[in-house]
Amino acid sequence: MGKLLDLGGGDRLLPQTISKLLDYTIEQHQRHPEGVTAKLQALEEQCGTLSELLYQKFHRGDLGDTEEFFRWGALVEMRQRLNQRLSLLLANTPAGP
């Protein structure tokens, strides 16, 4: 984007708009996992173990196939995807001026 502007092409507001949109998206991805994490922590306290260990046991079939564990497994996967997207967003954020 910077090279395009240096060559006289493009609107100077475009990089600022993209930067604000990226900041907003990052903020949303940072806020959303908090609710998911709170739900997972409640189950961890109930079961007395960490989600990562429960997730491994669930996928081995050690926990059975109750609806609660399927919902919980979906939450673990959701948190993983959110964290992956956040990492990508942060890695592709241009450095400030």
PDB file of C-alpha atoms in Angstrom:
ATOM      1  CA  MET A   1       0.000   0.000   0.000  1.00  0.00           C
ATOM      2  CA  GLY A   2       2.824   2.362   0.851  1.00  0.00           C
ATOM      3  CA  LYS A   3       4.502   1.813  -2.522  1.00  0.00           C
ATOM      4  CA  LEU A   4       1.247   2.558  -4.343  1.00  0.00           C
ATOM      5  CA  LEU A   5       0.904   5.832  -2.477  1.00  0.00           C
ATOM      6  CA  ASP A   6       4.551   6.725  -3.137  1.00  0.00           C
ATOM      7  CA  LEU A   7       3.878   6.340  -6.852  1.00  0.00           C
ATOM      8  CA  GLY A   8       0.942   8.712  -6.631  1.00  0.00           C
ATOM      9  CA  GLY A   9      -1.762   6.077  -6.856  1.00  0.00           C
ATOM     10  CA  GLY A  10      -4.599   5.508  -4.505  1.00  0.00           C
ATOM     11  CA  ASP A  11      -6.455   7.515  -1.950  1.00  0.00           C
ATOM     12  CA  ARG A  12      -4.471   8.596   1.100  1.00  0.00           C
ATOM     13  CA  LEU A  13      -7.470   7.721   3.303  1.00  0.00           C
ATOM     14  CA  LEU A  14      -7.391   4.086   2.221  1.00  0.00           C
ATOM     15  CA  PRO A  15      -4.430   3.013   4.411  1.00  0.00           C
ATOM     16  CA  GLN A  16      -5.926   4.833   7.397  1.00  0.00           C
ATOM     17  CA  THR A  17      -9.296   3.175   6.815  1.00  0.00           C
ATOM     18  CA  ILE A  18      -7.709  -0.258   6.461  1.00  0.00           C
ATOM     19  CA  SER A  19      -5.656   0.316   9.603  1.00  0.00           C
ATOM     20  CA  LYS A  20      -8.742   1.275  11.620  1.00  0.00           C
ATOM     21  CA  LEU A  21     -10.664  -1.728  10.296  1.00  0.00           C
ATOM     22  CA  LEU A  22      -7.773  -4.022  11.198  1.00  0.00           C
ATOM     23  CA  ASP A  23      -7.560  -2.499  14.700  1.00  0.00           C
ATOM     24  CA  TYR A  24     -11.307  -3.029  15.170  1.00  0.00           C
ATOM     25  CA  THR A  25     -11.093  -6.638  13.984  1.00  0.00           C
ATOM     26  CA  ILE A  26      -8.169  -7.342  16.315  1.00  0.00           C
ATOM     27  CA  GLU A  27     -10.085  -5.819  19.230  1.00  0.00           C
ATOM     28  CA  GLN A  28     -13.106  -8.008  18.482  1.00  0.00           C
ATOM     29  CA  HIS A  29     -10.937 -11.133  18.311  1.00  0.00           C
ATOM     30  CA  GLN A  30      -9.283 -10.228  21.602  1.00  0.00           C
ATOM     31  CA  ARG A  31     -12.614  -9.670  23.350  1.00  0.00           C
ATOM     32  CA  HIS A  32     -14.570 -12.662  22.019  1.00  0.00           C
ATOM     33  CA  PRO A  33     -12.387 -15.456  23.470  1.00  0.00           C
ATOM     34  CA  GLU A  34     -12.955 -14.088  26.980  1.00  0.00           C
ATOM     35  CA  GLY A  35     -16.532 -15.420  27.039  1.00  0.00           C
ATOM     36  CA  VAL A  36     -15.477 -18.748  25.585  1.00  0.00           C
ATOM     37  CA  THR A  37     -12.636 -19.003  28.088  1.00  0.00           C
ATOM     38  CA  ALA A  38     -14.999 -18.271  30.996  1.00  0.00           C
ATOM     39  CA  LYS A  39     -17.281 -21.131  29.921  1.00  0.00           C
ATOM     40  CA  LEU A  40     -14.323 -23.479  29.572  1.00  0.00           C
ATOM     41  CA  GLN A  41     -12.945 -22.497  32.975  1.00  0.00           C
ATOM     42  CA  ALA A  42     -16.288 -23.326  34.590  1.00  0.00           C
ATOM     43  CA  LEU A  43     -16.136 -26.836  33.125  1.00  0.00           C
ATOM     44  CA  GLU A  44     -12.478 -27.188  34.140  1.00  0.00           C
ATOM     45  CA  GLU A  45     -13.439 -26.372  37.728  1.00  0.00           C
ATOM     46  CA  GLN A  46     -16.322 -28.823  37.599  1.00  0.00           C
ATOM     47  CA  CYS A  47     -14.092 -31.616  36.239  1.00  0.00           C
ATOM     48  CA  GLY A  48     -10.965 -30.618  38.147  1.00  0.00           C
ATOM     49  CA  THR A  49      -8.689 -30.631  35.096  1.00  0.00           C
ATOM     50  CA  LEU A  50      -7.540 -28.402  32.223  1.00  0.00           C
ATOM     51  CA  SER A  51      -9.443 -28.106  28.947  1.00  0.00           C
ATOM     52  CA  GLU A  52      -6.483 -29.355  26.918  1.00  0.00           C
ATOM     53  CA  LEU A  53      -6.385 -32.597  28.904  1.00  0.00           C
ATOM     54  CA  LEU A  54     -10.158 -32.976  28.740  1.00  0.00           C
ATOM     55  CA  TYR A  55     -10.033 -32.368  24.996  1.00  0.00           C
ATOM     56  CA  GLN A  56      -7.454 -35.138  24.522  1.00  0.00           C
ATOM     57  CA  LYS A  57      -9.524 -37.537  26.618  1.00  0.00           C
ATOM     58  CA  PHE A  58     -12.673 -36.607  24.696  1.00  0.00           C
ATOM     59  CA  HIS A  59     -11.057 -37.318  21.332  1.00  0.00           C
ATOM     60  CA  ARG A  60      -9.747 -40.652  22.596  1.00  0.00           C
ATOM     61  CA  GLY A  61     -13.296 -41.544  23.583  1.00  0.00           C
ATOM     62  CA  ASP A  62     -12.506 -41.664  27.301  1.00  0.00           C
ATOM     63  CA  LEU A  63     -15.269 -39.228  28.300  1.00  0.00           C
ATOM     64  CA  GLY A  64     -18.198 -40.734  26.495  1.00  0.00           C
ATOM     65  CA  ASP A  65     -20.445 -38.958  24.057  1.00  0.00           C
ATOM     66  CA  THR A  66     -22.743 -36.793  26.129  1.00  0.00           C
ATOM     67  CA  GLU A  67     -24.062 -33.587  24.629  1.00  0.00           C
ATOM     68  CA  GLU A  68     -22.219 -31.539  27.260  1.00  0.00           C
ATOM     69  CA  PHE A  69     -18.827 -32.835  26.129  1.00  0.00           C
ATOM     70  CA  PHE A  70     -19.648 -32.224  22.472  1.00  0.00           C
ATOM     71  CA  ARG A  71     -20.613 -28.626  23.260  1.00  0.00           C
ATOM     72  CA  TRP A  72     -17.495 -28.243  25.358  1.00  0.00           C
ATOM     73  CA  GLY A  73     -15.310 -29.694  22.549  1.00  0.00           C
ATOM     74  CA  ALA A  74     -16.835 -27.178  20.143  1.00  0.00           C
ATOM     75  CA  LEU A  75     -15.916 -24.367  22.558  1.00  0.00           C
ATOM     76  CA  VAL A  76     -12.307 -25.578  22.733  1.00  0.00           C
ATOM     77  CA  GLU A  77     -12.109 -25.643  18.937  1.00  0.00           C
ATOM     78  CA  MET A  78     -13.748 -22.206  18.706  1.00  0.00           C
ATOM     79  CA  ARG A  79     -11.164 -20.751  21.096  1.00  0.00           C
ATOM     80  CA  GLN A  80      -8.357 -22.349  19.089  1.00  0.00           C
ATOM     81  CA  ARG A  81      -9.674 -20.844  15.812  1.00  0.00           C
ATOM     82  CA  LEU A  82     -10.124 -17.407  17.396  1.00  0.00           C
ATOM     83  CA  ASN A  83      -6.577 -17.502  18.749  1.00  0.00           C
ATOM     84  CA  GLN A  84      -5.216 -18.595  15.355  1.00  0.00           C
ATOM     85  CA  ARG A  85      -7.058 -15.771  13.561  1.00  0.00           C
ATOM     86  CA  LEU A  86      -5.855 -13.264  16.157  1.00  0.00           C
ATOM     87  CA  SER A  87      -2.263 -14.441  15.687  1.00  0.00           C
ATOM     88  CA  LEU A  88      -2.589 -14.007  11.922  1.00  0.00           C
ATOM     89  CA  LEU A  89      -4.099 -10.552  12.323  1.00  0.00           C
ATOM     90  CA  LEU A  90      -1.355  -9.447  14.688  1.00  0.00           C
ATOM     91  CA  ALA A  91       1.382 -10.899  12.476  1.00  0.00           C
ATOM     92  CA  ASN A  92       0.040  -8.984   9.458  1.00  0.00           C
ATOM     93  CA  THR A  93      -0.455  -5.671  11.219  1.00  0.00           C
ATOM     94  CA  PRO A  94       1.923  -3.052   9.837  1.00  0.00           C
ATOM     95  CA  ALA A  95       4.144  -1.299  12.329  1.00  0.00           C
ATOM     96  CA  GLY A  96       3.003   2.154  13.382  1.00  0.00           C
ATOM     97  CA  PRO A  97       4.591   5.377  12.071  1.00  0.00           C
TER      98      PRO A  97
END
